[in-house]
Structure formats: structure tokens, C-alpha cells
Amino acid sequence: MKNTDRQSIHLDKKDVNSTFYRWWWSAEISNSFERMQGLAFGASFGKVLKKLYGNDKNMLTEALHRQLTFFNTEPMWGSIILGSTLAMEEKKAQGEKLPAETITSFKTGLMGPMASIGDTINAGTIQTIVYTIAISLANEGSVVGAFLIVLYSIFVLFLGRFLMNLGYREGQKSIVDLLESGKINQVIQTASILGMFMMGALSATMIRVTTPVSFNIAGADFVLQDTFDMIIPGILPLITVLLIYYGLKYKKISITKMMLILTVVCLLGSLIGIL
Amino acid sequence: MDIKLLLAIITGLWYWFAGSIAGYTLFPTLKSPLFIGFILGLLTGDPVKGIQAGAAIEIVYLGIVAPGGNMPSDRALAGLIAIPLVLTTDTSVEIATTIAVPVGILGVFLNNIRRYINTIFSQKADQYANEGNINGIWNMATIWPLAVGLILRFPVVFVANYYGIDLIDSVLEFIPEWIMHGLTVMGGMLPTLGFATTMLMIGKAQYFPLFFIGYFLVKYFSLSTMGAAIFGLSIAFLIMYMGGFSSNSENISDKKKATNKIELTNEDYIKQMMQ
């Protein structure tokens, strides 16, 4: 396709909103241990990417793969990431020199913070308040609480739609500025640093690996896990992440194979009593 | 159709849809035991009794946030099995609540199995991406996982509500302890895969210390994810403003300087050897 043709491709408000509703419907349906919401992200972008890259199959395939990678966030606050990514794909399709890594780094760098914000504000705060009110109303014999919960669901839907549009509008603007000022490298590196940091923080909260091994030496109980906790807390989850990272990166073990290995290790470990 | 069969079918379908989290913002409503109690109460003719039973179960799960979508317990399953007991039998709300809690944990297993199976669909979506088949990807993200969810979730609730809770108990007893335990262990270990793949994607080995900082900040000081995000963002900005990053051109000159230095030292070394 010629550059002049490409520059005429534009997304309109309808494209942005329909991408949002596809994301809204599918975000969690296909959640998997391998990609989490990655498949939903790619699937929601399908129609728009087809519009942007439609005549160039290689570009389309590349873009689809780019959006099918691992992604995990709080979907409604994370909509702002989808909006900005949409703006970036539009720029890229129009022929701007936007490296694919920029888009990927942008997504991975922001998904953790948006998840924290979303989980804290929505699930942690507003939702809990709504439920608490509904419970106290129910205890007084009123069914109004059920409707309050429905209202909360509707509120979050519109919040997500708003953030998606905000991300698309502002993302596009700020990305052009970034490209012109040459600051994009800084953004990538900042996002990568934040991403790496958040992977550590999330690993610490979400991965649970402990051992029940204990001996009885001369009447004194020796609990292996206590010893581990004394030396370095969370050493087992840490070793697990590093081993899996090592296996994926240097031994080139595929994710599916890695999952089978984990299954066997967990079941065997449980059978002989070391996990 | 007798009410028992009707309730069994409705709760089975409900669990399938709510558990699939189709339409992301619907789940705070559809997974709420309080809302479930209200609707099932309407069906059996006593919405107040229903919502009060639901509220009792809701309290147990109040304030539980699911970081990264990892629910520690499935309140929808708990509600869908315990509330019909209250509405159709003489079971008290208190007893129903104690039944609900272990049932909720069973729901976590089901969710893990679902996310395990869903990995197949992401692989298939990758193939469709190669062909540029966006509808294929969309089906992999919606229809197929929904179909798997129906097979996985409907029977559990249907059987439990039609044949009674005794059957669920004996099924759980029939599964050997070491398999149940192994599955729990696996649930704790599998998120590792997602983190390791993201770290691979960030791809910068020099940022690895940040992973450890994030990990041990949480392990030693029990920071929340939000707290960790604040620290991570501050560190990222600090490094950026202190000039730790340089634009591409500066990088190149840095490298030149470095190579010059090495050459210099080599020359010095040779000079020393000559003397």
C-alpha cells in the first residue's frame, strides 16, 4: 500500500467504542494461565486492526501477534491502555515510524499500575461500600440493596468507556509529542523498569510455594519452611520464578511444555509430601 | 416442572455465565450472593428471605479483592448452592453459610481448570493470527471458552441442587487427598508462568535487580500492590530524572567512549609490556 493511502486511514468514535464493548464482553472469558487477558486483548482489536492493515496481510499478522501477547490488568481502568494502544496502532498504520517494541513496552509497563489502581478503587473501595450498604439494608428486610449493586455495575461500565476514549484521545496526542521530542526511549525504559519492579511485587503476592517437610530430631521438631523463612522469606516462590524464567529463556522450553512440567512436579511433590 | 428442577437449571446456567465473567462489569452483580439470593427468592416467592440468606454469605466474602483475577474463593458458587438450600429446605442461614465456604473453595479449582484449558485457545488464536483470520480469533476468545465453561460449571451446580449437597461431599471424598493438595499447590505456582513471560518480553537483563527490589519490598514489608506501584513508579522516575537513561545517540557515544577507553588501556598495557 502506498503511504498516501495509508495516511487516509482513520479510526472514528464508533471504532473506539466498539473495541471497548468487545473488550468489555470478552476481557475475562478466555483468561488463561499463559496469556491471562492477552487473547481477549487481541480479539477485541481484531476488527480495528483489519481496518487499519487490511490490505497488508503481513502487517495485519504482525499486529495481531503484537496484541495477543500476555496482558493482565483491571479491565475497566485498563481500558485507558487499550485506548492509547489503539491510537498507537492508528499512527503506525498511517506510516509513522513507531517500533513494535514501543507498543508492547507501553502495554506491559502500564498494566500493573492500572490493575493496582482499578483493584484498589473499584473492587477494594467502591464495591465494598456498595455491598456493605446492601447487606445492612437486607438485614433490615429491604431489597433495595440488590438494585444498588446493579447500579454499581452500570457505573463501572461507563467508567471503562470513558477511560477508553480518554486513552485514545490523549494517548494519540501525547504519543505524537513524544515522537517529536525523541523522549520515547525514556518512556520505554521507565515503563520497562516499572514493569520489572511490578513483576517482582506481584510475584511476591501471587505465587504461593511452601514445603510441609519436617523432621523430628531427638524430640525437637525441625520445620524446613520455618528455616527457609528465617534465612530469606519467600525463597521458594523466588526460586520457582527464576527457574521458570531460566527454562523459558535459555532452555527454550515452550509454555505448554512448561505447564505440563509444573503439573507433574506439583502432583508428584504432593504425593511424596515435599510440596 | 417442579421447582427443584427449575432452580437446578437456572442456578446451573447462572453459574456458567457468572463464572465465565462474560461482560466484565456484570460480575459484581451476578457473582454477588446477595443479588443471587434476591433473584432466587423472587422465583420461590420470598425475595426478602432470599436476600437475607445472600447477605449472610456476602459478609464472608466482603472486602476480598481478587488481585490479578485470582479469587481466593468463589462466592458465586457458594451462594448458588447454599441459598437454594435455605429457600427450599429447612436449612438455617447459619448452616447454609458453613456449607457455602468449602463449596466456594471448590470453585477456585474449577476456575484454575478453566484457565488451564484456555491456554489451548490462545495457541489456536496464534495460528489464526498467522492467517489474518480475525473472526477465528474472536471465536477462540469467546465461544470456545464459554462452551468449556458450560461443560465445566453447569453440571456441578445442577447436580448439587438437584441431588443434594451429600453427593458433592462424596465426590470430594472420592478424589484422593494428594490430588486435591497437588491441585492447590499448582494453583499457587501457575501465576509464575505469566510473570516469567512478561519478564522475557521486557527483555532487559540489566533491570533484574528491580525485580528483586519489588519482590523483597513486598516480602519483608508486606506492601500492598498499590504501595508497591507507588515505589516502583518513583524509582522509575528517579532513574529517569537522574539521567540514568540516555537517548540513542548518546548511547552510541557512550559506547565509543567505552571502547576508546579499552583501547587506551590496551595500549598502556602494551607500552608497559614493552618497557
XYZ file of C-alpha atoms in Angstrom:
550
model
C 0.000 0.000 0.000
C 1.241 3.460 -0.757
C 1.996 5.896 2.030
C -0.618 8.356 0.808
C -3.324 5.666 1.002
C -2.236 4.747 4.471
C -2.417 8.279 5.794
C -6.076 8.402 4.888
C -6.963 5.547 7.250
C -8.682 6.966 10.288
C -10.497 5.461 13.207
C -13.705 7.096 14.320
C -15.522 7.205 17.631
C -17.534 4.145 16.649
C -14.368 2.074 16.209
C -13.137 3.109 19.631
C -16.435 2.325 21.333
C -16.993 -0.986 19.551
C -13.468 -2.054 20.551
C -14.392 -1.144 24.104
C -17.567 -3.229 24.055
C -15.746 -6.189 22.548
C -13.181 -5.855 25.370
C -15.951 -5.440 27.944
C -17.653 -8.643 26.762
C -14.578 -10.808 26.349
C -11.916 -9.497 28.786
C -12.138 -12.363 31.276
C -13.835 -15.135 29.268
C -10.627 -16.508 27.785
C -8.402 -15.785 30.798
C -5.643 -18.384 30.871
C -2.519 -19.006 32.906
C -0.404 -18.458 29.837
C -1.672 -15.115 28.488
C -4.227 -14.043 31.098
C -6.240 -11.378 29.188
C -3.898 -11.391 26.184
C -6.230 -13.379 23.950
C -9.140 -11.053 24.797
C -6.963 -8.011 24.032
C -6.027 -9.352 20.617
C -9.561 -10.494 19.864
C -11.012 -7.072 20.757
C -8.505 -5.399 18.453
C -9.154 -7.765 15.537
C -11.758 -5.667 13.700
C -9.832 -2.395 14.084
C -6.520 -3.926 13.024
C -8.251 -5.367 9.973
C -9.487 -1.870 9.144
C -6.016 -0.383 9.645
C -3.843 -3.013 7.990
C -6.493 -4.871 5.974
C -4.698 -4.885 2.633
C -1.328 -5.848 4.015
C -1.540 -9.356 5.397
C 1.969 -9.356 6.872
C 1.342 -6.138 8.781
C -2.017 -7.498 9.991
C -0.479 -10.760 11.223
C 2.309 -8.856 12.925
C -0.141 -6.505 14.619
C -2.384 -9.382 15.730
C 0.565 -11.215 17.287
C 1.609 -7.986 18.967
C -1.789 -7.615 20.645
C -2.158 -11.311 21.521
C 0.769 -11.285 23.973
C 0.466 -11.618 27.742
C -1.727 -8.924 29.259
C -3.325 -8.635 32.645
C -4.939 -5.662 34.317
C -8.162 -4.492 35.884
C -10.171 -4.394 32.651
C -12.133 -1.191 33.206
C -9.271 1.023 34.421
C -7.058 -0.830 31.975
C -9.307 0.426 29.150
C -7.152 3.548 29.107
C -4.262 1.307 27.952
C -6.462 -0.107 25.185
C -7.419 3.387 24.081
C -3.805 4.555 23.874
C -2.722 1.345 22.147
C -5.474 1.927 19.616
C -4.084 5.425 18.981
C -0.587 3.981 18.533
C -1.751 1.308 16.088
C -3.533 4.013 14.115
C -0.325 6.088 13.929
C 1.677 3.030 12.958
C -0.788 2.147 10.231
C -0.589 5.704 8.915
C 3.106 5.131 8.345
C 4.725 6.718 11.406
C 7.946 5.073 12.481
C 6.670 3.578 15.693
C 8.658 0.486 16.730
C 6.545 -2.511 17.728
C 8.506 -2.796 20.993
C 7.225 0.639 21.981
C 3.650 -0.607 21.899
C 4.498 -3.793 23.810
C 6.543 -1.952 26.452
C 3.791 0.612 26.840
C 1.248 -2.133 27.494
C 3.361 -4.196 29.881
C 4.599 -1.155 31.750
C 1.154 0.218 32.457
C -0.898 -2.924 33.047
C 0.407 -3.406 36.608
C -0.209 0.148 37.821
C -3.673 0.252 36.193
C -4.534 -3.089 37.840
C -3.487 -1.732 41.225
C -5.458 1.464 40.746
C -8.512 -0.400 39.463
C -8.463 -3.098 42.137
C -7.915 -0.561 44.895
C -10.504 1.984 43.802
C -13.184 -0.279 42.304
C -13.040 -3.675 43.963
C -11.345 -2.544 47.150
C -13.238 0.636 47.881
C -16.415 1.497 45.951
C -17.617 -2.089 45.533
C -17.073 -2.877 49.201
C -19.006 0.243 50.225
C -21.917 -0.684 47.930
C -22.003 -4.256 49.252
C -21.866 -3.054 52.852
C -24.841 -0.753 52.317
C -26.741 -3.525 50.514
C -26.067 -6.003 53.342
C -27.251 -3.632 56.034
C -30.393 -2.824 54.020
C -31.066 -6.555 53.560
C -30.736 -7.188 57.271
C -33.452 -4.587 57.790
C -35.634 -6.514 55.367
C -35.195 -4.249 52.344
C -34.388 -5.491 48.842
C -33.175 -2.063 47.578
C -29.567 -3.217 48.013
C -29.923 -5.585 45.048
C -30.627 -2.580 42.803
C -27.696 -0.636 44.245
C -25.404 -3.455 43.142
C -26.877 -3.286 39.625
C -26.268 0.481 39.587
C -22.648 -0.118 40.566
C -22.218 -2.491 37.597
C -23.623 0.147 35.240
C -21.391 2.853 36.746
C -18.241 0.763 36.174
C -19.286 0.079 32.582
C -19.487 3.803 31.815
C -16.273 4.489 33.704
C -14.472 1.984 31.468
C -15.969 3.512 28.328
C -14.892 6.973 29.426
C -11.322 5.833 30.176
C -11.066 4.043 26.832
C -11.971 7.248 24.983
C -9.666 9.297 27.197
C -6.783 6.934 26.459
C -7.454 7.135 22.733
C -7.692 10.942 22.684
C -4.811 11.802 24.998
C -2.694 8.813 24.040
C -2.651 9.898 20.430
C -1.706 13.474 21.338
C 0.968 12.622 23.859
C 2.429 9.960 21.589
C 2.925 12.446 18.752
C 4.611 14.831 21.194
C 6.803 12.027 22.414
C 7.837 11.057 18.922
C 8.723 14.618 18.065
C 10.713 15.296 21.217
C 12.548 11.970 20.969
C 11.635 11.148 24.530
C 10.124 7.802 23.608
C 13.218 5.923 24.753
C 12.843 7.336 28.216
C 9.213 6.306 28.316
C 10.068 2.769 27.217
C 12.804 2.475 29.789
C 10.674 3.964 32.551
C 7.874 1.577 31.638
C 10.292 -1.377 31.499
C 11.714 -0.533 34.912
C 8.261 -0.193 36.374
C 7.239 -3.438 34.647
C 10.184 -5.357 36.051
C 9.594 -3.928 39.512
C 5.894 -4.812 39.414
C 6.657 -8.358 38.266
C 8.692 -8.732 41.447
C 5.987 -7.224 43.629
C 3.215 -9.295 42.055
C 5.303 -12.477 42.217
C 5.677 -11.902 45.939
C 1.923 -11.652 46.500
C 0.517 -14.082 43.965
C 2.886 -17.049 43.918
C 2.487 -19.471 46.785
C 5.068 -22.239 47.121
C 5.741 -23.785 50.534
C 7.008 -27.107 51.796
C 5.441 -29.168 54.596
C 8.656 -31.141 55.169
C 9.550 -31.540 58.841
C 11.779 -33.891 60.813
C 11.811 -34.924 64.392
C 15.405 -34.891 65.546
C 15.923 -36.079 69.112
C 12.474 -34.902 70.177
C 12.853 -31.439 68.635
C 10.712 -30.547 65.648
C 12.570 -29.253 62.647
C 10.269 -27.491 60.176
C 12.012 -26.845 56.885
C 9.700 -23.968 55.898
C 10.500 -22.094 59.146
C 14.191 -22.371 58.354
C 13.598 -21.006 54.855
C 11.537 -18.109 56.243
C 14.295 -17.331 58.704
C 17.024 -17.167 56.053
C 15.116 -15.390 53.255
C 11.326 -15.045 53.312
C 9.685 -16.298 50.140
C 12.760 -18.063 48.834
C 10.755 -20.940 47.297
C 8.450 -18.764 45.131
C 11.501 -16.747 44.081
C 13.428 -19.855 43.030
C 10.338 -21.041 41.133
C 10.111 -17.798 39.107
C 13.825 -17.794 38.363
C 13.845 -21.471 37.339
C 10.883 -20.989 35.017
C 12.403 -17.810 33.556
C 15.655 -19.715 33.024
C 13.852 -22.624 31.385
C 11.877 -20.358 29.049
C 14.783 -18.126 28.111
C 17.837 -20.378 27.965
C 16.412 -23.884 27.565
C 13.741 -22.656 25.106
C 11.055 -24.768 26.768
C 7.625 -23.879 25.347
C 4.957 -22.571 27.706
C 2.667 -25.553 27.191
C 5.527 -27.916 27.968
C 6.426 -25.842 30.997
C 2.877 -26.125 32.243
C 2.950 -29.917 31.897
C 6.254 -29.994 33.782
C 4.689 -27.887 36.573
C 1.654 -30.200 36.758
C 3.834 -33.277 37.106
C 6.082 -31.565 39.664
C 3.104 -30.396 41.758
C 1.287 -33.741 41.738
C 4.459 -35.749 42.420
C 5.560 -33.245 45.067
C 2.176 -33.598 46.740
C 2.305 -37.429 46.538
C 5.715 -37.755 48.179
C 4.927 -34.924 50.569
C 7.525 -32.290 49.748
C 5.122 -29.630 48.409
C -41.761 -28.540 36.045
C -41.148 -28.844 39.743
C -39.355 -26.015 41.496
C -36.328 -28.144 42.366
C -35.577 -28.952 38.725
C -36.232 -25.338 37.657
C -33.906 -23.977 40.331
C -31.237 -26.539 39.452
C -31.315 -25.485 35.786
C -31.367 -21.742 36.491
C -28.565 -21.886 39.072
C -26.505 -24.124 36.771
C -26.810 -21.694 33.871
C -26.229 -18.747 36.214
C -23.001 -20.244 37.485
C -21.864 -20.894 33.942
C -22.464 -17.289 32.835
C -21.299 -15.519 36.004
C -18.257 -17.765 36.336
C -17.248 -17.089 32.743
C -17.280 -13.353 33.576
C -18.850 -12.551 30.220
C -19.448 -8.807 30.141
C -16.839 -7.748 32.641
C -18.837 -5.226 34.686
C -21.722 -7.676 35.136
C -19.779 -9.854 37.528
C -20.019 -7.638 40.645
C -23.782 -8.148 40.269
C -24.005 -11.722 39.009
C -21.406 -13.119 41.411
C -22.885 -11.379 44.445
C -24.602 -13.881 46.781
C -26.864 -11.028 47.877
C -28.132 -10.428 44.342
C -28.359 -14.194 43.706
C -30.428 -14.507 46.887
C -32.771 -11.743 45.734
C -33.457 -13.304 42.311
C -33.787 -16.896 43.592
C -36.039 -15.520 46.328
C -38.254 -13.886 43.684
C -38.516 -17.253 41.905
C -39.500 -19.138 45.046
C -41.791 -16.383 46.285
C -39.792 -14.941 49.191
C -37.304 -12.300 47.977
C -36.644 -10.963 51.484
C -35.698 -14.400 52.832
C -33.515 -14.885 49.755
C -31.683 -11.569 50.041
C -31.091 -12.114 53.762
C -29.576 -15.539 53.160
C -27.480 -13.985 50.408
C -26.363 -11.124 52.657
C -25.156 -13.605 55.303
C -22.924 -15.276 52.718
C -21.856 -11.949 51.207
C -20.382 -10.841 54.548
C -17.958 -13.775 54.487
C -16.509 -12.503 51.218
C -16.747 -8.775 51.870
C -13.619 -6.815 51.050
C -11.903 -9.700 49.317
C -10.165 -8.310 46.256
C -9.026 -10.715 43.572
C -5.554 -9.488 42.620
C -4.807 -10.465 39.060
C -8.158 -12.208 38.871
C -7.104 -14.858 41.389
C -10.156 -15.269 43.594
C -9.230 -16.908 46.903
C -12.762 -18.287 46.994
C -15.737 -18.436 44.636
C -18.617 -16.576 46.264
C -20.961 -17.157 43.324
C -20.705 -20.937 43.663
C -21.055 -20.628 47.419
C -24.227 -18.580 47.017
C -25.751 -20.655 44.231
C -25.503 -23.856 46.249
C -26.209 -22.562 49.758
C -29.128 -20.204 49.023
C -31.404 -22.802 47.343
C -30.908 -24.955 50.453
C -32.306 -22.146 52.597
C -35.156 -21.418 50.189
C -36.306 -24.986 49.519
C -35.416 -26.881 52.705
C -35.468 -26.226 56.443
C -31.747 -25.479 56.463
C -30.916 -22.409 58.548
C -28.959 -19.489 57.110
C -26.083 -20.270 59.518
C -25.721 -23.879 58.375
C -26.035 -22.821 54.740
C -23.186 -20.346 55.256
C -20.871 -23.007 56.691
C -21.690 -25.238 53.722
C -21.022 -22.320 51.384
C -17.403 -21.756 52.405
C -15.858 -25.131 51.411
C -18.026 -25.107 48.269
C -16.510 -21.712 47.412
C -13.051 -23.228 47.540
C -14.122 -25.918 45.074
C -14.972 -23.043 42.724
C -11.329 -21.927 42.749
C -10.316 -25.365 41.417
C -12.876 -25.067 38.639
C -11.556 -21.625 37.740
C -7.990 -22.917 37.614
C -9.025 -25.804 35.362
C -10.762 -23.282 33.099
C -7.662 -21.075 32.857
C -5.592 -24.166 32.226
C -7.805 -25.310 29.335
C -7.996 -21.746 27.944
C -4.291 -21.867 27.078
C -5.252 -24.154 24.177
C -7.360 -21.341 22.692
C -4.539 -18.808 22.840
C -2.338 -21.222 20.908
C -5.071 -21.672 18.322
C -5.553 -17.880 18.142
C -1.857 -17.559 17.274
C -2.452 -19.809 14.261
C -5.427 -17.702 13.185
C -3.267 -14.574 13.563
C -0.878 -16.080 11.020
C -3.783 -16.420 8.611
C -5.113 -12.949 9.454
C -8.395 -14.602 10.464
C -9.858 -12.125 12.972
C -13.185 -13.943 13.335
C -11.331 -17.133 14.213
C -9.514 -15.273 16.977
C -12.758 -13.786 18.262
C -14.342 -17.251 18.462
C -11.322 -18.567 20.349
C -11.712 -15.703 22.824
C -15.455 -16.093 23.352
C -17.448 -19.069 22.037
C -14.958 -21.840 22.810
C -14.094 -20.810 26.376
C -17.820 -20.285 27.016
C -18.544 -23.810 25.751
C -15.852 -25.256 28.004
C -17.286 -23.251 30.893
C -20.727 -24.744 30.308
C -19.374 -28.294 30.460
C -17.240 -27.463 33.482
C -19.630 -25.399 35.599
C -23.244 -26.289 34.782
C -23.129 -29.940 35.977
C -21.587 -29.076 39.360
C -24.374 -26.699 40.379
C -27.140 -28.635 38.643
C -26.224 -31.930 40.310
C -25.658 -30.298 43.683
C -29.024 -28.554 43.657
C -30.963 -31.463 42.153
C -29.463 -34.382 44.028
C -28.389 -32.512 47.120
C -25.221 -31.495 48.820
C -24.444 -35.060 50.038
C -23.397 -36.028 46.573
C -20.900 -33.154 46.300
C -19.415 -34.265 49.600
C -18.944 -37.852 48.463
C -17.447 -36.702 45.168
C -14.928 -34.608 47.075
C -14.157 -37.602 49.319
C -13.690 -39.837 46.312
C -10.834 -37.701 44.935
C -7.598 -38.752 46.692
C -6.212 -36.186 49.113
C -2.850 -35.937 47.341
C -4.503 -34.934 44.052
C -6.593 -32.249 45.760
C -3.499 -30.979 47.515
C -1.432 -31.142 44.340
C -4.045 -29.007 42.571
C -3.889 -26.428 45.366
C -0.112 -26.329 45.082
C -0.422 -25.908 41.339
C -2.854 -23.014 41.762
C -0.187 -21.246 43.801
C 2.584 -21.968 41.337
C 0.961 -21.337 37.950
C 0.911 -17.491 38.039
C 4.699 -17.798 37.780
C 4.319 -18.566 34.093
C 2.646 -15.233 33.386
C 5.304 -13.275 35.275
C 8.193 -15.122 33.660
C 6.785 -14.472 30.170
C 6.342 -10.767 30.901
C 9.911 -10.556 32.152
C 11.041 -12.259 28.957
C 9.098 -9.677 26.994
C 10.645 -6.719 28.849
C 13.826 -8.474 27.857
C 16.356 -6.295 29.660
C 18.576 -8.349 31.940
C 20.087 -5.216 33.495
C 16.719 -4.399 35.073
C 16.692 -7.655 37.036
C 17.727 -6.036 40.350
C 14.424 -4.129 40.205
C 12.592 -7.450 40.164
C 14.331 -8.369 43.406
C 13.632 -4.960 44.955
C 9.946 -5.303 44.139
C 9.836 -8.881 45.377
C 11.513 -8.282 48.717
C 9.808 -4.943 49.433
C 6.575 -6.921 49.452
C 8.005 -9.961 51.262
C 9.754 -8.060 54.056
C 7.381 -5.129 54.499
C 4.087 -6.682 53.315
C 3.412 -3.790 50.929
C 0.125 -3.825 49.050
C 0.274 -3.920 45.248
C -0.787 -0.268 45.199
C 2.004 0.636 47.603
C 4.483 -1.282 45.502
C 3.273 0.556 42.399
C 3.978 3.910 44.080
C 7.519 2.820 44.981
C 8.082 1.351 41.522
C 6.881 4.479 39.758
C 9.034 6.692 41.991
C 12.109 4.550 41.349
C 11.462 4.593 37.598
C 11.085 8.388 37.546
C 14.081 8.855 39.821
C 16.295 6.872 37.470
C 14.883 8.786 34.521
C 15.399 12.272 36.020
C 18.850 11.459 37.345
C 19.822 10.875 33.754
C 20.255 7.151 34.023
C 18.756 6.834 30.565
C 20.167 8.476 27.551
C 18.757 8.838 24.092
C 20.088 6.574 21.361
C 22.763 8.926 20.044
C 24.246 9.451 23.492
C 24.260 5.716 23.968
C 26.376 5.323 20.886
C 28.860 7.970 22.006
C 28.980 6.291 25.407
C 29.879 3.070 23.717
C 32.556 4.858 21.679
C 33.995 6.348 24.833
C 33.988 2.935 26.421
C 35.742 1.296 23.514
C 38.280 4.141 23.370
C 38.973 3.588 26.998
C 39.551 -0.103 26.493
C 41.837 0.612 23.571
C 43.720 3.120 25.656
C 44.233 0.730 28.456
C 45.309 -1.916 25.997
C 47.867 0.485 24.574
C 49.023 1.331 28.073
C 49.290 -2.320 28.799
C 51.315 -2.930 25.675
C 53.516 0.056 26.494
C 54.105 -1.352 29.926
C 54.981 -4.705 28.404
C 57.449 -3.027 26.040
C 59.269 -1.225 28.780
